[in-house]
């Protein structure tokens, strides 16, 4: 059964029927609730139903110098060109002090540790002063103050890589898991921006070079488990020489020079302590070279799946079978390699419904001369590489992509795409004409049909104005105006903060449990958009968890359809149709949802 998108929702809700019915024939077809819409067409022909509204501009301003964040990442660069010096730049946006706004946490690098013996593969020399991770508190208007000194153990002084955010012990406060070149760290938060190192009692022992991490409920028991990617095995005492042997020409080695290391799955025992259940859960990729992991319900069955981005080896897609068991669905899914059957140097990952068919697609960044890759979800855990058809192949070939976001940046109802770029080889210009170390970000405007237009060069897109050694890219409403602002981190440099000053306004759904799938409902229960309450990892990071929706011209939100991992759908009706604002949801006794007053 097909229904037409309802255009004049205001008139219908007021009881006027004749005018809206005249408009139905000139509106785009969509599926009725529960049915999947037809695949998006690849041509750009008009339907003949009048002139489409002009696309909304994506407009940002650089507020780095006035926002109060003065963090500078230290890559610990050495003449020996150790590979970890190229990768860092993790950060998180989350409400550390539970005052209703987003605070910022930055993972520091610093001097490299010395090579150590088993079980400590890496160790720090005594007496060496190391910079620490930093926490910045938000005043609710996008101005930050350094809160590191009063944050307890959050001031970690190790060679860090990334961070994952989640309530590991179920006390209602956000905790942090830090991936490190060496011993990883689990920090327990108290809701007042103070953290305590509970690694020793958590059961987690992770002394390797880890990179990406994700909290998620693997077995639908209500607590958060943890998946951690490990990159490669290196010898700091004897790094290989790559590049020409003349002054200034030594280069960082390709990861193919190093053996991969296996990812790990840590099951939560229910009390905030963990046990290694990697093999028992069905995870196996001993040569993966993982850099990012995304936890998302990619087949829509109510269980959270995992997608792992591997550097120059096959990516992995794990389907959740329930009960904490997973199967490797990579081969049949089509997401392990690109459209030519080649592995790529995958770094960052984003998910979102780019083509309006109510399932979640995947975007993966890669190295230069490869292009980034868009996998559109065909249903049944099958994906198709639609990079060329989406208009994303050409511009993404030259830069090296890291962090990425699928986010409705101009709040017009379509997911846009933003990519942080930056090479890993600081002297790349010596070897290749036209290639640079610092690179500009890319920004694309989506059209709700799976196609994108490159708007990086438009005047208002400050995100793409300056060449940077980009790594992480996170989205969140930093100033409380309902729009997604951007935080872009650099390897060996200062982050950049961009305030979203686009003209439109949207909806934020707050208070949802971790991993909740959200369908925003319009008139006649038409699904206007699909999101998940997960902190998007981008690259080595954790973005804001509250889902954000923009609405197409004429659309109004009438309700929500919600489902927690392992649960059933529940529908909530709004007291009145909305186009913008904040909807707060609470979970009552028995697990039922309700709208907060």
Coordinates of N, CA and C in Angstrom, one line a residue, residues 49-179:
X49 N 5.6 18.7 -11.0 CA 4.6 19.2 -10.0 C 5.0 20.6 -9.4
X50 N 5.5 21.4 -10.2 CA 5.9 22.7 -9.8 C 7.4 22.9 -9.5
X51 N 7.8 24.0 -9.1 CA 9.2 24.3 -8.9 C 9.6 23.9 -7.4
X52 N 10.6 23.2 -7.3 CA 11.1 22.7 -6.0 C 11.6 23.9 -5.2
X53 N 11.5 23.9 -3.9 CA 12.0 24.9 -3.1 C 13.6 25.0 -3.2
X54 N 14.2 26.2 -3.2 CA 15.6 26.2 -3.3 C 16.3 25.6 -2.1
X55 N 17.4 24.9 -2.4 CA 18.1 24.2 -1.3 C 18.6 25.2 -0.2
X56 N 18.5 24.8 1.1 CA 18.9 25.6 2.2 C 20.4 25.6 2.3
X57 N 21.0 26.8 2.6 CA 22.4 26.9 2.6 C 22.9 26.3 3.9
X58 N 24.1 25.7 3.9 CA 24.9 25.3 5.1 C 25.8 26.4 5.5
X59 N 25.6 27.0 6.6 CA 26.3 28.2 7.0 C 26.9 28.0 8.4
X60 N 28.3 28.1 8.4 CA 29.0 28.0 9.7 C 30.0 29.2 9.9
X61 N 30.2 29.5 11.1 CA 31.3 30.5 11.4 C 32.3 29.9 12.4
X62 N 33.5 30.2 12.2 CA 34.6 29.7 13.0 C 34.6 30.5 14.3
X63 N 34.3 29.9 15.5 CA 34.3 30.6 16.8 C 35.4 30.0 17.7
X64 N 36.4 29.4 17.1 CA 37.5 28.8 17.9 C 38.1 29.9 18.8
X65 N 38.4 31.0 18.3 CA 39.2 32.0 19.1 C 38.4 32.6 20.2
X66 N 37.1 32.5 20.2 CA 36.3 33.1 21.3 C 35.5 32.1 22.1
X67 N 35.6 30.8 21.8 CA 34.8 29.8 22.6 C 35.5 29.4 23.9
X68 N 36.7 29.6 24.1 CA 37.4 29.3 25.3 C 38.2 28.0 25.3
X69 N 38.1 27.2 24.2 CA 38.9 26.0 24.1 C 40.3 26.3 23.6
X70 N 41.3 26.0 24.4 CA 42.7 26.3 24.1 C 43.6 25.1 24.0
X71 N 42.9 23.9 23.9 CA 43.7 22.6 23.8 C 44.5 22.6 22.5
X72 N 45.7 22.0 22.7 CA 46.5 21.7 21.5 C 47.0 20.3 21.6
X73 N 46.8 19.5 20.6 CA 47.2 18.1 20.5 C 48.7 18.0 20.3
X74 N 49.3 17.2 21.1 CA 50.8 17.0 20.9 C 50.9 15.6 20.3
X75 N 51.4 15.5 19.1 CA 51.6 14.2 18.5 C 52.8 13.5 18.9
X76 N 53.7 14.2 19.6 CA 55.0 13.5 20.1 C 55.9 13.2 18.9
X77 N 55.9 14.0 17.9 CA 56.7 13.7 16.7 C 58.2 13.5 16.9
X78 N 58.8 12.5 16.3 CA 60.2 12.2 16.5 C 60.8 12.0 15.1
X79 N 62.1 12.1 15.0 CA 62.8 11.8 13.7 C 62.6 10.4 13.2
X80 N 62.3 9.5 14.2 CA 62.2 8.1 13.8 C 60.9 7.8 13.1
X81 N 59.9 8.7 13.0 CA 58.7 8.6 12.3 C 57.9 7.3 12.8
X82 N 57.6 7.3 14.1 CA 56.8 6.2 14.6 C 55.3 6.4 14.1
X83 N 54.7 5.3 13.7 CA 53.4 5.4 13.1 C 52.3 6.0 14.0
X84 N 52.3 5.8 15.4 CA 51.3 6.4 16.2 C 51.3 8.0 16.1
X85 N 52.4 8.6 15.8 CA 52.5 10.0 15.7 C 51.5 10.6 14.6
X86 N 51.0 9.8 13.8 CA 50.1 10.2 12.7 C 48.6 10.1 13.0
X87 N 48.3 9.4 14.0 CA 46.9 9.0 14.1 C 46.0 9.7 15.1
X88 N 46.6 10.3 16.1 CA 45.8 10.8 17.3 C 44.9 12.0 17.0
X89 N 44.1 12.3 18.0 CA 43.1 13.4 17.8 C 41.7 13.1 18.3
X90 N 41.6 12.2 19.2 CA 40.2 11.8 19.7 C 39.6 12.9 20.6
X91 N 38.3 12.9 20.6 CA 37.5 13.9 21.4 C 36.1 13.4 21.6
X92 N 35.4 14.0 22.6 CA 34.0 13.6 22.9 C 33.2 14.8 23.3
X93 N 32.0 14.8 22.9 CA 31.0 15.8 23.3 C 29.9 15.1 24.1
X94 N 29.8 15.5 25.4 CA 28.8 14.8 26.3 C 28.6 15.8 27.5
X95 N 27.5 15.5 28.2 CA 27.2 16.3 29.3 C 27.8 15.8 30.6
X96 N 29.1 16.2 30.9 CA 29.8 15.6 32.0 C 29.3 16.0 33.3
X97 N 28.7 17.3 33.4 CA 28.2 17.7 34.7 C 26.7 17.7 34.8
X98 N 26.0 17.2 33.8 CA 24.6 17.0 33.8 C 23.8 18.3 34.1
X99 N 24.3 19.4 33.4 CA 23.6 20.6 33.5 C 22.8 21.0 32.3
X100 N 22.7 20.0 31.3 CA 21.9 20.1 30.2 C 22.6 20.6 28.9
X101 N 23.9 20.8 29.0 CA 24.6 21.2 27.8 C 25.8 20.3 27.5
X102 N 26.4 20.5 26.4 CA 27.5 19.6 26.0 C 28.9 20.1 26.4
X103 N 29.6 19.3 27.1 CA 31.0 19.6 27.5 C 31.9 18.9 26.5
X104 N 33.2 19.3 26.5 CA 34.1 18.7 25.5 C 35.3 18.1 26.2
X105 N 35.7 16.9 25.8 CA 36.8 16.2 26.3 C 37.8 15.9 25.2
X106 N 39.1 16.2 25.4 CA 40.1 16.0 24.4 C 41.1 15.0 24.9
X107 N 41.5 14.0 24.0 CA 42.5 13.0 24.3 C 43.9 13.5 23.8
X108 N 44.8 13.5 24.7 CA 46.2 14.0 24.4 C 47.1 12.9 24.0
X109 N 48.1 13.3 23.3 CA 49.2 12.3 22.9 C 50.4 12.5 23.8
X110 N 51.3 13.4 23.3 CA 52.5 13.7 24.2 C 53.7 12.8 23.8
X111 N 54.8 12.9 24.5 CA 55.9 12.1 24.2 C 55.6 10.6 24.2
X112 N 56.2 9.9 23.2 CA 55.9 8.4 23.1 C 56.5 7.7 24.3
X113 N 55.8 6.6 24.7 CA 56.4 5.8 25.7 C 57.6 5.0 25.2
X114 N 58.4 4.5 26.1 CA 59.5 3.6 25.7 C 59.0 2.2 25.5
X115 N 59.8 1.5 24.7 CA 59.4 0.0 24.5 C 59.6 -0.7 25.8
X116 N 58.6 -1.5 26.2 CA 58.6 -2.3 27.4 C 58.5 -3.8 27.2
X117 N 58.7 -4.6 28.2 CA 58.5 -6.0 28.0 C 57.1 -6.4 28.4
X118 N 56.8 -7.7 28.1 CA 55.5 -8.3 28.4 C 55.3 -8.3 29.9
X119 N 54.1 -8.0 30.4 CA 52.9 -7.7 29.7 C 52.8 -6.3 29.3
X120 N 53.7 -5.4 29.7 CA 53.7 -4.0 29.4 C 54.5 -3.8 28.1
X121 N 53.8 -3.7 27.0 CA 54.5 -3.5 25.7 C 55.1 -2.1 25.6
X122 N 54.4 -1.2 26.3 CA 54.9 0.2 26.3 C 55.0 0.7 27.7
X123 N 56.0 1.6 28.0 CA 56.2 2.1 29.3 C 56.7 3.5 29.2
X124 N 56.4 4.4 30.2 CA 56.8 5.8 30.2 C 58.1 5.9 31.1
X125 N 59.0 6.7 30.6 CA 60.2 6.9 31.4 C 59.9 7.8 32.6
X126 N 60.5 7.5 33.8 CA 60.3 8.3 35.0 C 60.8 9.7 34.8
X127 N 60.1 10.7 35.4 CA 60.6 12.1 35.4 C 60.3 12.8 34.2
X128 N 59.6 12.2 33.2 CA 59.2 12.9 32.0 C 57.9 13.6 32.2
X129 N 57.8 14.9 32.0 CA 56.5 15.6 32.2 C 55.6 15.4 30.9
X130 N 54.4 14.9 31.1 CA 53.6 14.6 29.9 C 52.3 15.5 30.0
X131 N 51.9 16.0 28.9 CA 50.6 16.7 28.9 C 49.4 15.8 29.1
X132 N 48.3 16.3 29.6 CA 47.2 15.5 30.0 C 46.0 15.7 29.0
X133 N 45.1 14.7 29.1 CA 43.7 15.0 28.5 C 43.1 16.2 29.2
X134 N 42.2 16.8 28.5 CA 41.6 18.0 29.0 C 40.0 18.0 28.9
X135 N 39.4 18.5 30.0 CA 37.9 18.6 30.0 C 37.5 20.1 30.1
X136 N 36.6 20.5 29.2 CA 36.1 21.8 29.1 C 34.6 21.8 29.4
X137 N 34.2 22.7 30.4 CA 32.8 22.8 30.8 C 32.1 23.9 30.0
X138 N 30.9 23.6 29.5 CA 30.1 24.5 28.6 C 29.2 25.3 29.5
X139 N 29.1 26.6 29.3 CA 28.1 27.4 30.0 C 26.7 27.4 29.5
X140 N 26.5 26.6 28.4 CA 25.2 26.5 27.8 C 25.0 27.4 26.6
X141 N 25.9 28.3 26.4 CA 25.9 29.2 25.3 C 27.0 29.0 24.3
X142 N 27.8 27.9 24.5 CA 28.9 27.6 23.6 C 30.2 28.2 24.0
X143 N 30.3 28.7 25.3 CA 31.5 29.2 25.8 C 32.0 28.2 26.8
X144 N 33.3 27.9 26.8 CA 33.9 26.8 27.6 C 34.9 27.3 28.5
X145 N 35.1 26.6 29.7 CA 36.1 26.9 30.7 C 36.8 25.6 31.0
X146 N 38.1 25.7 31.1 CA 38.9 24.5 31.4 C 38.6 24.0 32.8
X147 N 38.0 22.8 32.9 CA 37.6 22.2 34.1 C 38.5 21.0 34.5
X148 N 39.6 20.8 33.9 CA 40.5 19.7 34.0 C 40.9 19.5 35.5
X149 N 41.3 20.6 36.1 CA 41.9 20.5 37.5 C 40.9 19.9 38.5
X150 N 39.6 20.2 38.3 CA 38.6 19.7 39.2 C 37.9 18.4 38.7
X151 N 38.5 17.8 37.7 CA 37.8 16.6 37.1 C 38.3 15.3 37.6
X152 N 39.2 15.3 38.6 CA 39.7 14.1 39.2 C 40.7 13.4 38.3
X153 N 40.4 12.1 38.0 CA 41.3 11.3 37.2 C 41.1 11.5 35.7
X154 N 40.3 12.4 35.3 CA 40.1 12.7 33.8 C 41.3 13.2 33.2
X155 N 42.2 13.8 34.0 CA 43.5 14.4 33.5 C 44.5 13.3 33.2
X156 N 44.2 12.3 32.4 CA 45.0 11.2 32.1 C 46.3 11.7 31.3
X157 N 47.4 11.2 31.7 CA 48.7 11.6 31.1 C 49.3 10.3 30.4
X158 N 48.8 9.9 29.3 CA 49.3 8.8 28.5 C 49.3 9.1 27.1
X159 N 49.9 8.3 26.2 CA 49.8 8.6 24.8 C 48.4 8.0 24.3
X160 N 47.4 8.9 24.4 CA 46.1 8.5 24.1 C 45.7 8.5 22.6
X161 N 44.7 7.8 22.3 CA 44.2 7.8 20.9 C 42.7 8.3 20.8
X162 N 41.8 7.5 21.4 CA 40.4 7.8 21.3 C 39.6 7.7 22.5
X163 N 38.3 7.9 22.5 CA 37.4 7.9 23.6 C 36.0 7.5 23.2
X164 N 35.4 6.6 24.1 CA 34.0 6.2 23.9 C 33.3 6.7 25.2
X165 N 32.0 7.1 25.1 CA 31.2 7.5 26.2 C 30.0 6.6 26.4
X166 N 29.7 6.3 27.6 CA 28.6 5.4 27.9 C 28.5 5.2 29.4
X167 N 27.3 4.8 29.9 CA 27.2 4.5 31.3 C 27.5 3.1 31.6
X168 N 28.8 2.8 31.9 CA 29.3 1.4 32.0 C 28.7 0.7 33.2
X169 N 28.5 1.4 34.4 CA 28.1 0.7 35.6 C 26.6 0.9 35.9
X170 N 25.9 1.6 35.0 CA 24.4 1.7 35.2 C 24.0 2.6 36.3
X171 N 24.8 3.5 36.7 CA 24.4 4.5 37.8 C 23.8 5.7 37.3
X172 N 23.6 5.8 36.0 CA 22.9 7.0 35.4 C 23.9 8.1 35.0
X173 N 25.2 7.9 35.2 CA 26.2 8.9 34.8 C 27.1 8.4 33.7
X174 N 27.5 9.3 32.9 CA 28.3 8.9 31.7 C 29.8 8.6 32.2
X175 N 30.3 7.5 31.7 CA 31.7 7.1 31.9 C 32.5 7.2 30.6
X176 N 33.8 7.1 30.7 CA 34.7 7.3 29.6 C 35.6 6.1 29.5
X177 N 35.7 5.5 28.2 CA 36.7 4.5 28.0 C 37.8 5.1 27.0
X178 N 39.0 5.1 27.4 CA 40.1 5.7 26.7 C 41.0 4.7 26.0
X179 N 41.1 4.7 24.7 CA 42.1 3.9 24.0 C 43.4 4.6 24.0

